PDB file of C-alpha atoms and ligand atoms in Angstrom:
ATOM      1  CA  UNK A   1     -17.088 -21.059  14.358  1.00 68.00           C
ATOM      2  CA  UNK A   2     -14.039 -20.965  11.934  1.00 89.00           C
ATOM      3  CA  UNK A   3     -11.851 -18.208  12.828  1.00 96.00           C
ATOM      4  CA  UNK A   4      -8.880 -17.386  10.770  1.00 98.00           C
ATOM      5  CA  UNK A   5      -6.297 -15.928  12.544  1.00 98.00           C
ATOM      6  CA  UNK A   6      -2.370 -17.599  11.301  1.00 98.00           C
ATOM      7  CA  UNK A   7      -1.811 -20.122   8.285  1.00 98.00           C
ATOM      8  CA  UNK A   8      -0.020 -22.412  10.733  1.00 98.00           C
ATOM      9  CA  UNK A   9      -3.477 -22.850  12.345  1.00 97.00           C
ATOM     10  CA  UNK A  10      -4.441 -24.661   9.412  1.00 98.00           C
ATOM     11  CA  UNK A  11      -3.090 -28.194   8.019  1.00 98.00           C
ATOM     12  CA  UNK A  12      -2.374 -28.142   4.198  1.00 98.00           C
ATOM     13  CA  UNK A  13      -5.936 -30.013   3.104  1.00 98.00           C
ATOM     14  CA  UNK A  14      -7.383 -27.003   5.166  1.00 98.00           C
ATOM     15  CA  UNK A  15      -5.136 -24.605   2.963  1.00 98.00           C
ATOM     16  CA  UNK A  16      -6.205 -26.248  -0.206  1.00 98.00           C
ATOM     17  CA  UNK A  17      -9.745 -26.544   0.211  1.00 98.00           C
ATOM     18  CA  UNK A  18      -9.721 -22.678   0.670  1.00 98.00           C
ATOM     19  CA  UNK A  19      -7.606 -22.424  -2.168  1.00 98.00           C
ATOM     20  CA  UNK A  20      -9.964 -24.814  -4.405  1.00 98.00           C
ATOM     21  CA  UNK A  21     -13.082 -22.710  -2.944  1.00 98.00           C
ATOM     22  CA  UNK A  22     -11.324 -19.511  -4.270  1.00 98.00           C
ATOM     23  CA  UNK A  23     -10.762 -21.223  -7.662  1.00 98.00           C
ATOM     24  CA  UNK A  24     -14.426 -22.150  -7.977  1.00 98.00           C
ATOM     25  CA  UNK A  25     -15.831 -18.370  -7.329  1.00 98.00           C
ATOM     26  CA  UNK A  26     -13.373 -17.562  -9.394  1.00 98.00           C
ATOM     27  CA  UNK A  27     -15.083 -19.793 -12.165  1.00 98.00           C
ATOM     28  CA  UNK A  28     -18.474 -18.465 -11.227  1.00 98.00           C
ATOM     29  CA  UNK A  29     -19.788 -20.158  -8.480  1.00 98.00           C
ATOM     30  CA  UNK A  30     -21.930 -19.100  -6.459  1.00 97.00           C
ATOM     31  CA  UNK A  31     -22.944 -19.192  -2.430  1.00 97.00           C
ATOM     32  CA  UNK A  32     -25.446 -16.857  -0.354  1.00 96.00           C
ATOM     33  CA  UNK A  33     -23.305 -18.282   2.896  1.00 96.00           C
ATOM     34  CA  UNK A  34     -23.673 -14.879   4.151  1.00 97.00           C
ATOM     35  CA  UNK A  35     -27.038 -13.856   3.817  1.00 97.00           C
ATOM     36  CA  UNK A  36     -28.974 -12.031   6.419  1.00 94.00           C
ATOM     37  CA  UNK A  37     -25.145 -11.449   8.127  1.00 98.00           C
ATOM     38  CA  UNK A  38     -24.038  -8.508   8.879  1.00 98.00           C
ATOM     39  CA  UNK A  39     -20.099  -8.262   8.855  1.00 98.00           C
ATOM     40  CA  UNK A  40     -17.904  -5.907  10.642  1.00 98.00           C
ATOM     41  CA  UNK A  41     -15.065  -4.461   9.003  1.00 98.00           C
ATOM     42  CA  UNK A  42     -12.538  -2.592  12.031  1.00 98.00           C
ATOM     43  CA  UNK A  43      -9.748  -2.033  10.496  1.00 98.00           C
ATOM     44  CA  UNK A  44      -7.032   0.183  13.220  1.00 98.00           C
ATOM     45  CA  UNK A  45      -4.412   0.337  10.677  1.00 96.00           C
ATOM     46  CA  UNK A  46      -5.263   1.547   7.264  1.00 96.00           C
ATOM     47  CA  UNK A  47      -5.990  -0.748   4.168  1.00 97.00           C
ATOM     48  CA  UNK A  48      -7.473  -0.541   1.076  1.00 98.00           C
ATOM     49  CA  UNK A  49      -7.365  -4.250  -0.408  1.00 98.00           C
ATOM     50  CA  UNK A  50      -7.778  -6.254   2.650  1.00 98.00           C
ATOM     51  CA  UNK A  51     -10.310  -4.254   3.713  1.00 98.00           C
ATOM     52  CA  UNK A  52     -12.209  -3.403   0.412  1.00 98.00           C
ATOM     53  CA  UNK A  53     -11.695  -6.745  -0.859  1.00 98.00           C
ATOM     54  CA  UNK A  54     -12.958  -8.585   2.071  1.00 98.00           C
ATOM     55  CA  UNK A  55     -16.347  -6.005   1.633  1.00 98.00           C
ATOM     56  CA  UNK A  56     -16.813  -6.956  -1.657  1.00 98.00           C
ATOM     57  CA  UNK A  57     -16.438 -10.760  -0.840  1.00 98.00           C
ATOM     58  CA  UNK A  58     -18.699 -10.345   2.101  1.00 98.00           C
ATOM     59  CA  UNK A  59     -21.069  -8.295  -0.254  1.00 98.00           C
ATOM     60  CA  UNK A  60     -20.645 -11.122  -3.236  1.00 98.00           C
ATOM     61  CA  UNK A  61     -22.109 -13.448  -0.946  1.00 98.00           C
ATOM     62  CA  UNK A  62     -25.447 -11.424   0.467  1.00 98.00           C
ATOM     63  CA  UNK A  63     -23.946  -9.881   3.591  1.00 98.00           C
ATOM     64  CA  UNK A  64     -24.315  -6.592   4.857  1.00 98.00           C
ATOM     65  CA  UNK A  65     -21.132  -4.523   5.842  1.00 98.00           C
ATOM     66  CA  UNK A  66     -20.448  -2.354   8.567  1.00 98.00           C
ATOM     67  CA  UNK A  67     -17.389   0.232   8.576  1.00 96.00           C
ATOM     68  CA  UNK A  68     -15.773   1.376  11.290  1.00 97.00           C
ATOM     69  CA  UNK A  69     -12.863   4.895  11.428  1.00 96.00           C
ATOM     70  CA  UNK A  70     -10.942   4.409  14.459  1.00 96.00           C
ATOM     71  CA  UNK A  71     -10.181   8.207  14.154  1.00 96.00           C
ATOM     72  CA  UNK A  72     -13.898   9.264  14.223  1.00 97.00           C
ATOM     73  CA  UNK A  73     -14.867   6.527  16.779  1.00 97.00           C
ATOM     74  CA  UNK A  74     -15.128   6.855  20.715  1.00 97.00           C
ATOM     75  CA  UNK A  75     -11.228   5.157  20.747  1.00 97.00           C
ATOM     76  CA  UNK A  76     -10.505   8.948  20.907  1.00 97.00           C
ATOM     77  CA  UNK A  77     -12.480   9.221  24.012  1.00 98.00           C
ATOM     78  CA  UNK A  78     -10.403   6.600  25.923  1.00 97.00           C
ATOM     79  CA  UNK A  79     -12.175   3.474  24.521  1.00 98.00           C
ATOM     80  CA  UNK A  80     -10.264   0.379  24.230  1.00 97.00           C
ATOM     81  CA  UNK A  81      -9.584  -1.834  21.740  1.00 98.00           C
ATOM     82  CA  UNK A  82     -11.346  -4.931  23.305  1.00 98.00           C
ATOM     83  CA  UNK A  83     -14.376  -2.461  24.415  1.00 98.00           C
ATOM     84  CA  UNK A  84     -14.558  -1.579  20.990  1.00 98.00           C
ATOM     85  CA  UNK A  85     -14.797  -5.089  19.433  1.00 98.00           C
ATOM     86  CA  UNK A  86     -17.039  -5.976  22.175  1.00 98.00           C
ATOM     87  CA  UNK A  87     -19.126  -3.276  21.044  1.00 98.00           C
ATOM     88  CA  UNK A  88     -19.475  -4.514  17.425  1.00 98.00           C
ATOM     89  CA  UNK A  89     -20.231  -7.540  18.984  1.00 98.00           C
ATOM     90  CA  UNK A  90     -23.156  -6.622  21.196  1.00 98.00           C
ATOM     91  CA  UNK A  91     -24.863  -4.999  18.633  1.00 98.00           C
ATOM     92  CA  UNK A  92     -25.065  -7.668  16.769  1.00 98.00           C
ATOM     93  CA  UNK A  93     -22.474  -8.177  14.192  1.00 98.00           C
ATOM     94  CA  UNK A  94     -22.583 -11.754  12.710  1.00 98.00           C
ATOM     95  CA  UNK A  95     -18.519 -11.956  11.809  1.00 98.00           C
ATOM     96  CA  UNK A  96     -15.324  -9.369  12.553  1.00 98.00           C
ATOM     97  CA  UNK A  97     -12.368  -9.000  10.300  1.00 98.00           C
ATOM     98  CA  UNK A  98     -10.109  -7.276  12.423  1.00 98.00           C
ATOM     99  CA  UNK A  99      -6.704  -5.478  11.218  1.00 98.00           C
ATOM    100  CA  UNK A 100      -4.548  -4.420  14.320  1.00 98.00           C
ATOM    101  CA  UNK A 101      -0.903  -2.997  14.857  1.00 96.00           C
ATOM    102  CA  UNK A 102      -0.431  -5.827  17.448  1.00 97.00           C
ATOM    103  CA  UNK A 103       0.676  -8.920  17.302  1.00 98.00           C
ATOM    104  CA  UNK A 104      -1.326 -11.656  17.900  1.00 98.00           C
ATOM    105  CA  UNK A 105      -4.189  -8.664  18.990  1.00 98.00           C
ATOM    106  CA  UNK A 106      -6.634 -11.569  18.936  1.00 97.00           C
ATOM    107  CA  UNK A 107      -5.316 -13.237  21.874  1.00 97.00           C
ATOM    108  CA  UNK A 108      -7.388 -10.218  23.745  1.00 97.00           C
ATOM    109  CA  UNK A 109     -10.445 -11.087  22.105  1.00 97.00           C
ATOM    110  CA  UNK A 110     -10.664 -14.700  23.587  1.00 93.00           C
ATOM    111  CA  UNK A 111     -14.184 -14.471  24.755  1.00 92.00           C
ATOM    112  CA  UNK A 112     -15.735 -12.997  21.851  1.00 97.00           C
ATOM    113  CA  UNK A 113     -17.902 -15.304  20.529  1.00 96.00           C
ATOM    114  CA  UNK A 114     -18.474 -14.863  16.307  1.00 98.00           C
ATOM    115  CA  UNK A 115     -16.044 -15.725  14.391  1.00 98.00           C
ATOM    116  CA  UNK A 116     -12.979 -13.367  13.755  1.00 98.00           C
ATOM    117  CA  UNK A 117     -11.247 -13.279  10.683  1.00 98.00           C
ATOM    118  CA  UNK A 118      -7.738 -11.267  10.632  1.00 98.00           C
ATOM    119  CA  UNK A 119      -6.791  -8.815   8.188  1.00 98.00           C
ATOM    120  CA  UNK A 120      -3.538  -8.540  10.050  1.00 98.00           C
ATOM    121  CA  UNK A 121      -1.558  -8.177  13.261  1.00 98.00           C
ATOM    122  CA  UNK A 122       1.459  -6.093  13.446  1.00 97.00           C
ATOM    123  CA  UNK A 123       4.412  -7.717  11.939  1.00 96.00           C
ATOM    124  CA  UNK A 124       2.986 -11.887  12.643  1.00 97.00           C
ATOM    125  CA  UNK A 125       0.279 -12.619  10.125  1.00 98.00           C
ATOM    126  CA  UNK A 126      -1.864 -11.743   7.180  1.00 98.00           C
ATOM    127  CA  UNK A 127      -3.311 -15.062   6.010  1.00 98.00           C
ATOM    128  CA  UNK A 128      -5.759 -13.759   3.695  1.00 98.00           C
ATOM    129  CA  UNK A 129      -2.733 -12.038   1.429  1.00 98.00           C
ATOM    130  CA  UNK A 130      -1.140 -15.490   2.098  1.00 98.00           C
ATOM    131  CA  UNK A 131      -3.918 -17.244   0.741  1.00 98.00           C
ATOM    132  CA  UNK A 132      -4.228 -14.996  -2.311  1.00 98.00           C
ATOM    133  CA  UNK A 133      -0.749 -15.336  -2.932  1.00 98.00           C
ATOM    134  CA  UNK A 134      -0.863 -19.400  -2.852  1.00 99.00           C
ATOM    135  CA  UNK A 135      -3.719 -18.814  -5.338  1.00 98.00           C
ATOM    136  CA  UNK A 136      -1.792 -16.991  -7.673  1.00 98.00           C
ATOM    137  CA  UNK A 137       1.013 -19.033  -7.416  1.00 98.00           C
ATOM    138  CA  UNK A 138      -0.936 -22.273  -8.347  1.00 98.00           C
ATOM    139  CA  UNK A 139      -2.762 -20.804 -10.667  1.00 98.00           C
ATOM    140  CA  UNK A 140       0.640 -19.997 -12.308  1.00 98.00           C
ATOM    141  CA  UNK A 141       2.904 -23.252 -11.524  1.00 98.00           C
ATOM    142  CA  UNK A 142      -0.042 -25.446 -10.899  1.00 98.00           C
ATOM    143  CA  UNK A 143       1.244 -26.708  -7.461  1.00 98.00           C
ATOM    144  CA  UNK A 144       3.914 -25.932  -4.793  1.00 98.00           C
ATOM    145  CA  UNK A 145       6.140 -28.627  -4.561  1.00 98.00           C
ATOM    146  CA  UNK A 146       9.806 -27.294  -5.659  1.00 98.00           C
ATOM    147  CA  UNK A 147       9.329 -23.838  -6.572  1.00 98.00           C
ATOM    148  CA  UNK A 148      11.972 -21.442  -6.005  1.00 98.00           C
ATOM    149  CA  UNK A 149      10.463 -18.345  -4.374  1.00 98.00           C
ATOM    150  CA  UNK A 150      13.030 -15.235  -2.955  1.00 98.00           C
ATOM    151  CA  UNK A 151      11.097 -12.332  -0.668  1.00 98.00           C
ATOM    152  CA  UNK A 152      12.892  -9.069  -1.115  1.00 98.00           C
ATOM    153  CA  UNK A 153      12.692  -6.300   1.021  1.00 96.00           C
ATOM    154  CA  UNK A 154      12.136  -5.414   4.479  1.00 95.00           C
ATOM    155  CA  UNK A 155      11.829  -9.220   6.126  1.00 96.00           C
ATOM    156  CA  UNK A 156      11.910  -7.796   9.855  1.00 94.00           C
ATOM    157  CA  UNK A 157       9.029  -5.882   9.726  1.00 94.00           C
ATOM    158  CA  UNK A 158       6.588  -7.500   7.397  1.00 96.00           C
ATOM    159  CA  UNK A 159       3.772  -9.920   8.287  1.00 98.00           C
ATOM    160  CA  UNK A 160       3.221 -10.767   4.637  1.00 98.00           C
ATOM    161  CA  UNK A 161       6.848 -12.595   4.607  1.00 98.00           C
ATOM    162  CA  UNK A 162       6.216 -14.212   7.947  1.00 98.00           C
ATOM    163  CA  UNK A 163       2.859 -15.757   6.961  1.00 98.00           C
ATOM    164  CA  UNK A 164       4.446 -16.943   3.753  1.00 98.00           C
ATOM    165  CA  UNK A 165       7.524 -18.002   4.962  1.00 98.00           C
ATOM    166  CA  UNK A 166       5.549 -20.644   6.996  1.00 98.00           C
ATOM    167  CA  UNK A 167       3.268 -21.666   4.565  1.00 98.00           C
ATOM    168  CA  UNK A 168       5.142 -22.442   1.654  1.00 98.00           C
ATOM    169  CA  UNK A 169       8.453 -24.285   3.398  1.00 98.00           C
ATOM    170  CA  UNK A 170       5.101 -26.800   5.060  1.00 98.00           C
ATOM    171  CA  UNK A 171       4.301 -26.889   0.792  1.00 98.00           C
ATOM    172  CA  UNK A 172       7.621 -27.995  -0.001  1.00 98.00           C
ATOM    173  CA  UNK A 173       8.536 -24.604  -1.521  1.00 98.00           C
ATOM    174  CA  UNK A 174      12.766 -23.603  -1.922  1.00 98.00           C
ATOM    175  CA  UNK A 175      11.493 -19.853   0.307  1.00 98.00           C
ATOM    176  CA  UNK A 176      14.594 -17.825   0.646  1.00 98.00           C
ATOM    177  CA  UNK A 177      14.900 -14.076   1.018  1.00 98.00           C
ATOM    178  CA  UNK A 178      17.121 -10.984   0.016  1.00 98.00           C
ATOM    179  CA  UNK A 179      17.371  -7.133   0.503  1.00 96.00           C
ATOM    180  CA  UNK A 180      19.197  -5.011   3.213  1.00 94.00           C
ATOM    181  CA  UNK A 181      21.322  -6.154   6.102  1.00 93.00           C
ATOM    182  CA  UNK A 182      18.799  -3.752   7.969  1.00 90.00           C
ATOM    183  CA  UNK A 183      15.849  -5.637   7.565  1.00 90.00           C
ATOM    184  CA  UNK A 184      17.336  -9.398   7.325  1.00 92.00           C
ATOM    185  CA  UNK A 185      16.157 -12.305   9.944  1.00 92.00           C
ATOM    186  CA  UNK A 186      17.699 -14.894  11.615  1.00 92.00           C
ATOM    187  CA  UNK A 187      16.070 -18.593  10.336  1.00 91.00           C
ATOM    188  CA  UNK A 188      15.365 -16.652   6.686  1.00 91.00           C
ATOM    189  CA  UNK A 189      17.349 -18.282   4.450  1.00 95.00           C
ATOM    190  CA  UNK A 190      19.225 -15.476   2.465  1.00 97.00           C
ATOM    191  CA  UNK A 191      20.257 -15.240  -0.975  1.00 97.00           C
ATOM    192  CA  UNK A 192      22.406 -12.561  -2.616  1.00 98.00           C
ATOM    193  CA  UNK A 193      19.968 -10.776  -5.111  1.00 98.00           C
ATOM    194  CA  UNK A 194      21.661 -10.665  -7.983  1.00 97.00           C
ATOM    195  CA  UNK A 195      21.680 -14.784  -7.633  1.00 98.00           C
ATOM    196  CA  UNK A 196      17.908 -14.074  -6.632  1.00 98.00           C
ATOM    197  CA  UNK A 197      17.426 -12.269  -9.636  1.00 98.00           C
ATOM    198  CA  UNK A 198      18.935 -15.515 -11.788  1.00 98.00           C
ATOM    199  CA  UNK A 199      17.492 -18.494  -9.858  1.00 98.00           C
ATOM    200  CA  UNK A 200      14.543 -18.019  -9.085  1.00 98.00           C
ATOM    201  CA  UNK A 201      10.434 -18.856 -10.340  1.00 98.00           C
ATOM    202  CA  UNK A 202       9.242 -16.369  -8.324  1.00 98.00           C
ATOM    203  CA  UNK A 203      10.345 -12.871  -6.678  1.00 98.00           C
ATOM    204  CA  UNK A 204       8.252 -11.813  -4.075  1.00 98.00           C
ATOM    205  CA  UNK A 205       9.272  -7.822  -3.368  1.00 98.00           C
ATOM    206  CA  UNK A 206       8.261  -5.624  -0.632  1.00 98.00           C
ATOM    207  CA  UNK A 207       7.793  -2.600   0.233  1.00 93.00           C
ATOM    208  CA  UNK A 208       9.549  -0.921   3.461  1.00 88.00           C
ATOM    209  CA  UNK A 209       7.140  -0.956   6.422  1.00 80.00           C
ATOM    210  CA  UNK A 210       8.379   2.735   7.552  1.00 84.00           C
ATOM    211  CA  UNK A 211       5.323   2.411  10.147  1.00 83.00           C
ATOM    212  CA  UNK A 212       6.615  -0.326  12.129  1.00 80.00           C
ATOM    213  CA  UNK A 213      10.727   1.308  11.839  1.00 82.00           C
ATOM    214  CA  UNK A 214      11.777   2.198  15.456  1.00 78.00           C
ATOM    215  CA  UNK A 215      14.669   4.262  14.166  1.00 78.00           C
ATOM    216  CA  UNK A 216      15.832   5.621  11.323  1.00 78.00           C
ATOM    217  CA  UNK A 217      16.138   3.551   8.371  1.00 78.00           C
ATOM    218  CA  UNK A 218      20.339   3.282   7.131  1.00 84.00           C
ATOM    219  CA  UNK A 219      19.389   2.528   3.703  1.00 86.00           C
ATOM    220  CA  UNK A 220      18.307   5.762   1.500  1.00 90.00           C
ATOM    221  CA  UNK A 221      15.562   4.849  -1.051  1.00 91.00           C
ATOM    222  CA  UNK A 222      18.048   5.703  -3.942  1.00 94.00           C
ATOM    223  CA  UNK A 223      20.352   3.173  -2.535  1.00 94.00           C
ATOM    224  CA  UNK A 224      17.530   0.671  -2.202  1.00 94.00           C
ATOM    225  CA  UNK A 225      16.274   1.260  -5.217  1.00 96.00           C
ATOM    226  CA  UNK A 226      20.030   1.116  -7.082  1.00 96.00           C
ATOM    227  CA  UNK A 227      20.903  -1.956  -4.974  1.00 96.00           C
ATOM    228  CA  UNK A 228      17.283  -4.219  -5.055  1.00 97.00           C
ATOM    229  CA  UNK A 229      14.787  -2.242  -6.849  1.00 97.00           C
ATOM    230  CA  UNK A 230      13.105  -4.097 -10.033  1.00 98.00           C
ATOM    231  CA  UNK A 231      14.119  -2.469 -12.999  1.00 97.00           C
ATOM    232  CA  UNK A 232      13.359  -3.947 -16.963  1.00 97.00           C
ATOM    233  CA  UNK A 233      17.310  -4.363 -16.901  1.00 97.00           C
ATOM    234  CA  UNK A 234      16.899  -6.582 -13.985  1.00 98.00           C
ATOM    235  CA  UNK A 235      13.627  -8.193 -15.496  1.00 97.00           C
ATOM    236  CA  UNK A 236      15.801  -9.763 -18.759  1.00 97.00           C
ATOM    237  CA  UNK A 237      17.743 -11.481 -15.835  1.00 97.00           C
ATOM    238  CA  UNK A 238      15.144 -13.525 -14.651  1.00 98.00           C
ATOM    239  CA  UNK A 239      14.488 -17.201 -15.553  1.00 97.00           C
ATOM    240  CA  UNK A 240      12.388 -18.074 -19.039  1.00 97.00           C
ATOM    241  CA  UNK A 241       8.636 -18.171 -16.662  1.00 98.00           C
ATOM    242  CA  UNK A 242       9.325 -16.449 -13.677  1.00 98.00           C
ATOM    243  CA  UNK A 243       7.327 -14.287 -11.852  1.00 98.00           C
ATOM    244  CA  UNK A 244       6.946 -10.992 -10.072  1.00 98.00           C
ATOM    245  CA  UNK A 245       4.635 -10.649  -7.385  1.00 98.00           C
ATOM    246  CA  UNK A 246       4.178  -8.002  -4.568  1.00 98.00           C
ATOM    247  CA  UNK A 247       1.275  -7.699  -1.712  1.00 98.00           C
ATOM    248  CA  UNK A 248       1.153  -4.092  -2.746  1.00 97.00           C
ATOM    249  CA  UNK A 249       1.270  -1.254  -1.628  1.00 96.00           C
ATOM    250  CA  UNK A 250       3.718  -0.467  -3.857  1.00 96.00           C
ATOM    251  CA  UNK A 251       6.335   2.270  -4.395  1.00 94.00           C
ATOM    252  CA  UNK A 252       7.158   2.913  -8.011  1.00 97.00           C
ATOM    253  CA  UNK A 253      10.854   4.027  -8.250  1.00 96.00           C
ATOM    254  CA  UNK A 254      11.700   2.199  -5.537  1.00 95.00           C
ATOM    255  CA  UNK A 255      11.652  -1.787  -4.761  1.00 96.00           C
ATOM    256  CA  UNK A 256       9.625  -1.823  -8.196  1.00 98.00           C
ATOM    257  CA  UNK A 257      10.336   0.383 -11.332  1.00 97.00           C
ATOM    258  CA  UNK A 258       6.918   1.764 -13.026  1.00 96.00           C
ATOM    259  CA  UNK A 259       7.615  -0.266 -16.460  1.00 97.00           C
ATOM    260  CA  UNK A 260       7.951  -3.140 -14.421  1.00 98.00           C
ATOM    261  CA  UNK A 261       4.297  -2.913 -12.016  1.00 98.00           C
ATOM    262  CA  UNK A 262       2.200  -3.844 -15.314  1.00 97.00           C
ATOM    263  CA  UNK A 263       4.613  -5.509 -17.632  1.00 97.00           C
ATOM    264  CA  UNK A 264       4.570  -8.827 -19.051  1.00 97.00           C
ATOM    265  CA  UNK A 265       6.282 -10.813 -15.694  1.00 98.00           C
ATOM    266  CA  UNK A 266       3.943  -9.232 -13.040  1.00 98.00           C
ATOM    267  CA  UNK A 267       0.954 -10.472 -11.341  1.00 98.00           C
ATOM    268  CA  UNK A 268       0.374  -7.611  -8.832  1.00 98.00           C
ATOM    269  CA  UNK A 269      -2.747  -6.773 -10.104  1.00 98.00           C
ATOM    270  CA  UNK A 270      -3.957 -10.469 -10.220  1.00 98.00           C
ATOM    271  CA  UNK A 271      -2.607 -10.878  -6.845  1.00 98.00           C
ATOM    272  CA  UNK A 272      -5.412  -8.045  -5.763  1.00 98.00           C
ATOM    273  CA  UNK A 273      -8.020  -9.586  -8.055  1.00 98.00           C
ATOM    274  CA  UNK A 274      -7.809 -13.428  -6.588  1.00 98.00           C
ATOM    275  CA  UNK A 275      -8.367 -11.761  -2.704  1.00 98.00           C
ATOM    276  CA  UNK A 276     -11.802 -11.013  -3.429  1.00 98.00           C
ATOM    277  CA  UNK A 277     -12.208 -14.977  -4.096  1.00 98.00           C
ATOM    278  CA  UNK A 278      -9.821 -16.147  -1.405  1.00 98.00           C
ATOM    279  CA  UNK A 279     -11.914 -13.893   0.791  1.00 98.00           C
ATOM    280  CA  UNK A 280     -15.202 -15.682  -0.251  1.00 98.00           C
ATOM    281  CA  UNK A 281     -14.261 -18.249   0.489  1.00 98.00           C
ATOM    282  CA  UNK A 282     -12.842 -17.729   3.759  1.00 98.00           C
ATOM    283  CA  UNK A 283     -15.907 -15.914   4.839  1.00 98.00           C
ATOM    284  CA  UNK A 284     -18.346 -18.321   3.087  1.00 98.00           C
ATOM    285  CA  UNK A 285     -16.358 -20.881   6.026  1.00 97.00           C
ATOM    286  CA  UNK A 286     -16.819 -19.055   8.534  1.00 97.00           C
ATOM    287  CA  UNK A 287     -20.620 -19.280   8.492  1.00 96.00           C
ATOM    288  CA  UNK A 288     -20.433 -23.076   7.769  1.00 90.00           C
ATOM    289  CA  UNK A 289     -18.164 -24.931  10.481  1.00 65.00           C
TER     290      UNK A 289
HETATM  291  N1   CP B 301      -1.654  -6.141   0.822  1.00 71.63           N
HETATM  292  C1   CP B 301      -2.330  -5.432   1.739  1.00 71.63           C
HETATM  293  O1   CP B 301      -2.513  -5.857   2.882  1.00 71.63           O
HETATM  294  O2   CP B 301      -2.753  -4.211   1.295  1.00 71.63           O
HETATM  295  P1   CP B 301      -3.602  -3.188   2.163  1.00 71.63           P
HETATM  296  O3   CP B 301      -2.704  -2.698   3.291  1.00 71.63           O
HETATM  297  O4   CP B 301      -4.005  -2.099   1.218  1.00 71.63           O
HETATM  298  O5   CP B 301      -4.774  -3.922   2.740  1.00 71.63           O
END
């Protein structure tokens, strides 16, 4: 049973061998790993790639999917969390992706026994965008080894960096990060972003996780946007080859400037397009180990 709940769970053959099963669906392979499964999707927090994407990979490889609103389900009764995955469980569900506001949630689901994949905890993981991301950037680069990547935005609060952070310093990337003093974290290497904006093969911008803010947030989004949002200005800064990518959500006019979501540095919309395959392919392992 191959759960997948953290990157750092995984050695780097692990990592690749995902990466290389993603790169063959992508190519048109083919697998009916899931067939006969039924999958459930329970996501707490809302989604629309993780959890879409992971239905069509389930979907691409014969699996039936079951869907799951915490705001229409007996949670508003008094049920728990774990009584609730239990639930899915017990009725038979073959395989859980699970997306909750907690950290590490899945360290209350120890005796559940099918696998469980993560579509996120809180602000500690999100391998699968991790995954999708390491596919992108190897499909652009064609390895790891040296590349310059800066994360800008809110660091603090954002699972995405966290997960990548991890990853790509154990694949020998240069990972350092940039945006407001608000959201910066000790052990992140920062970089001023105008020197970001200059250096680097590959800007990685967020979005601010308002969700997971305990206060108020001191920067406005005009001043974010005037101080680190993406605009074509800033674009002609950036090196001959580099890169813009983003987990997405996105907000236009604010870390990211509409002309820039679709123009000719972005792969935000390949990003979303790889994490069906990445998704295959980490489903297609849980049904095999
Ligand atoms: N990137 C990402 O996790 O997007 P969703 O919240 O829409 O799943």
């Amino acid at each position: 049973m191959a759960n997948l709940f953290s990157l750092a769970d995984l050695s780097i053959p692990e990592v690749n061998k995902i990466l290389n099963r993603a790169e063959a669906f992508l190519d048109g392979a083919q697998s009916r790993a899931a067939e006969d499964k039924v999958i459930a999707s329970l996501f707490f927090e809302p989604s629309t790639r993780t959890q879409q994407s992971f239905s069509m990979a389930a979907c691409r490889l014969g699996a039936k999917v079951l869907t799951f609103n915490a705001d229409s389900s007996s949670m508003q009764k008094g049920e728990t969390f774990y009584d609730t995955v239990r639930t899915f469980e017990e009725i038979g569900s073959d395989a859980l992706i699970i997306r909750h506001k907690e950290n590490a949630y899945y360290k209350k689901l120890t005796g559940v026994k099918v696998p469980i994949l993560s579509g996120g905890d809180g602000t500690g993981n999100h391998p699968t965008q991790s995954l999708l991301d390491l596919m992108t950037i190897r499909q652009e680069f064609g390895g790891f080894e040296g590349l310059r990547i800066c994360i800008v935005g809110d660091i603090l609060h954002s699972r995405v960096a966290h997960t990548n952070i991890e990853i790509m310093r154990r694949l020998g990337m240069d990972v350092y990060t940039s945006g407001p003093e608000e959201f910066r974290e000790e052990g992140c290497d920062f970089i001023e972003f105008s020197k970001a904006l200059e250096t680097m093969d590959i800007l990685m911008l967020l979005r601010i996780q308002h969700e997971r803010l305990t206060g108020s947030m001191q920067t406005t989004a005009e001043e974010y946007n005037r101080d680190f949002g993406l605009s074509l200005s800033r674009c002609g800064r950036m090196k001959d080859g580099a890169i813009i990518m983003h987990p997405a959500p996105f907000n236009r006019g604010v870390e990211i400037d509409d002309e820039v979501v679709e123009g000719p540095r972005s792969r935000i919309f390949k990003q979303i397009r790889n994490g069906v395959f990445v998704r295959m392919a980490v489903i297609e392992r849980a049904f095999s180990e």
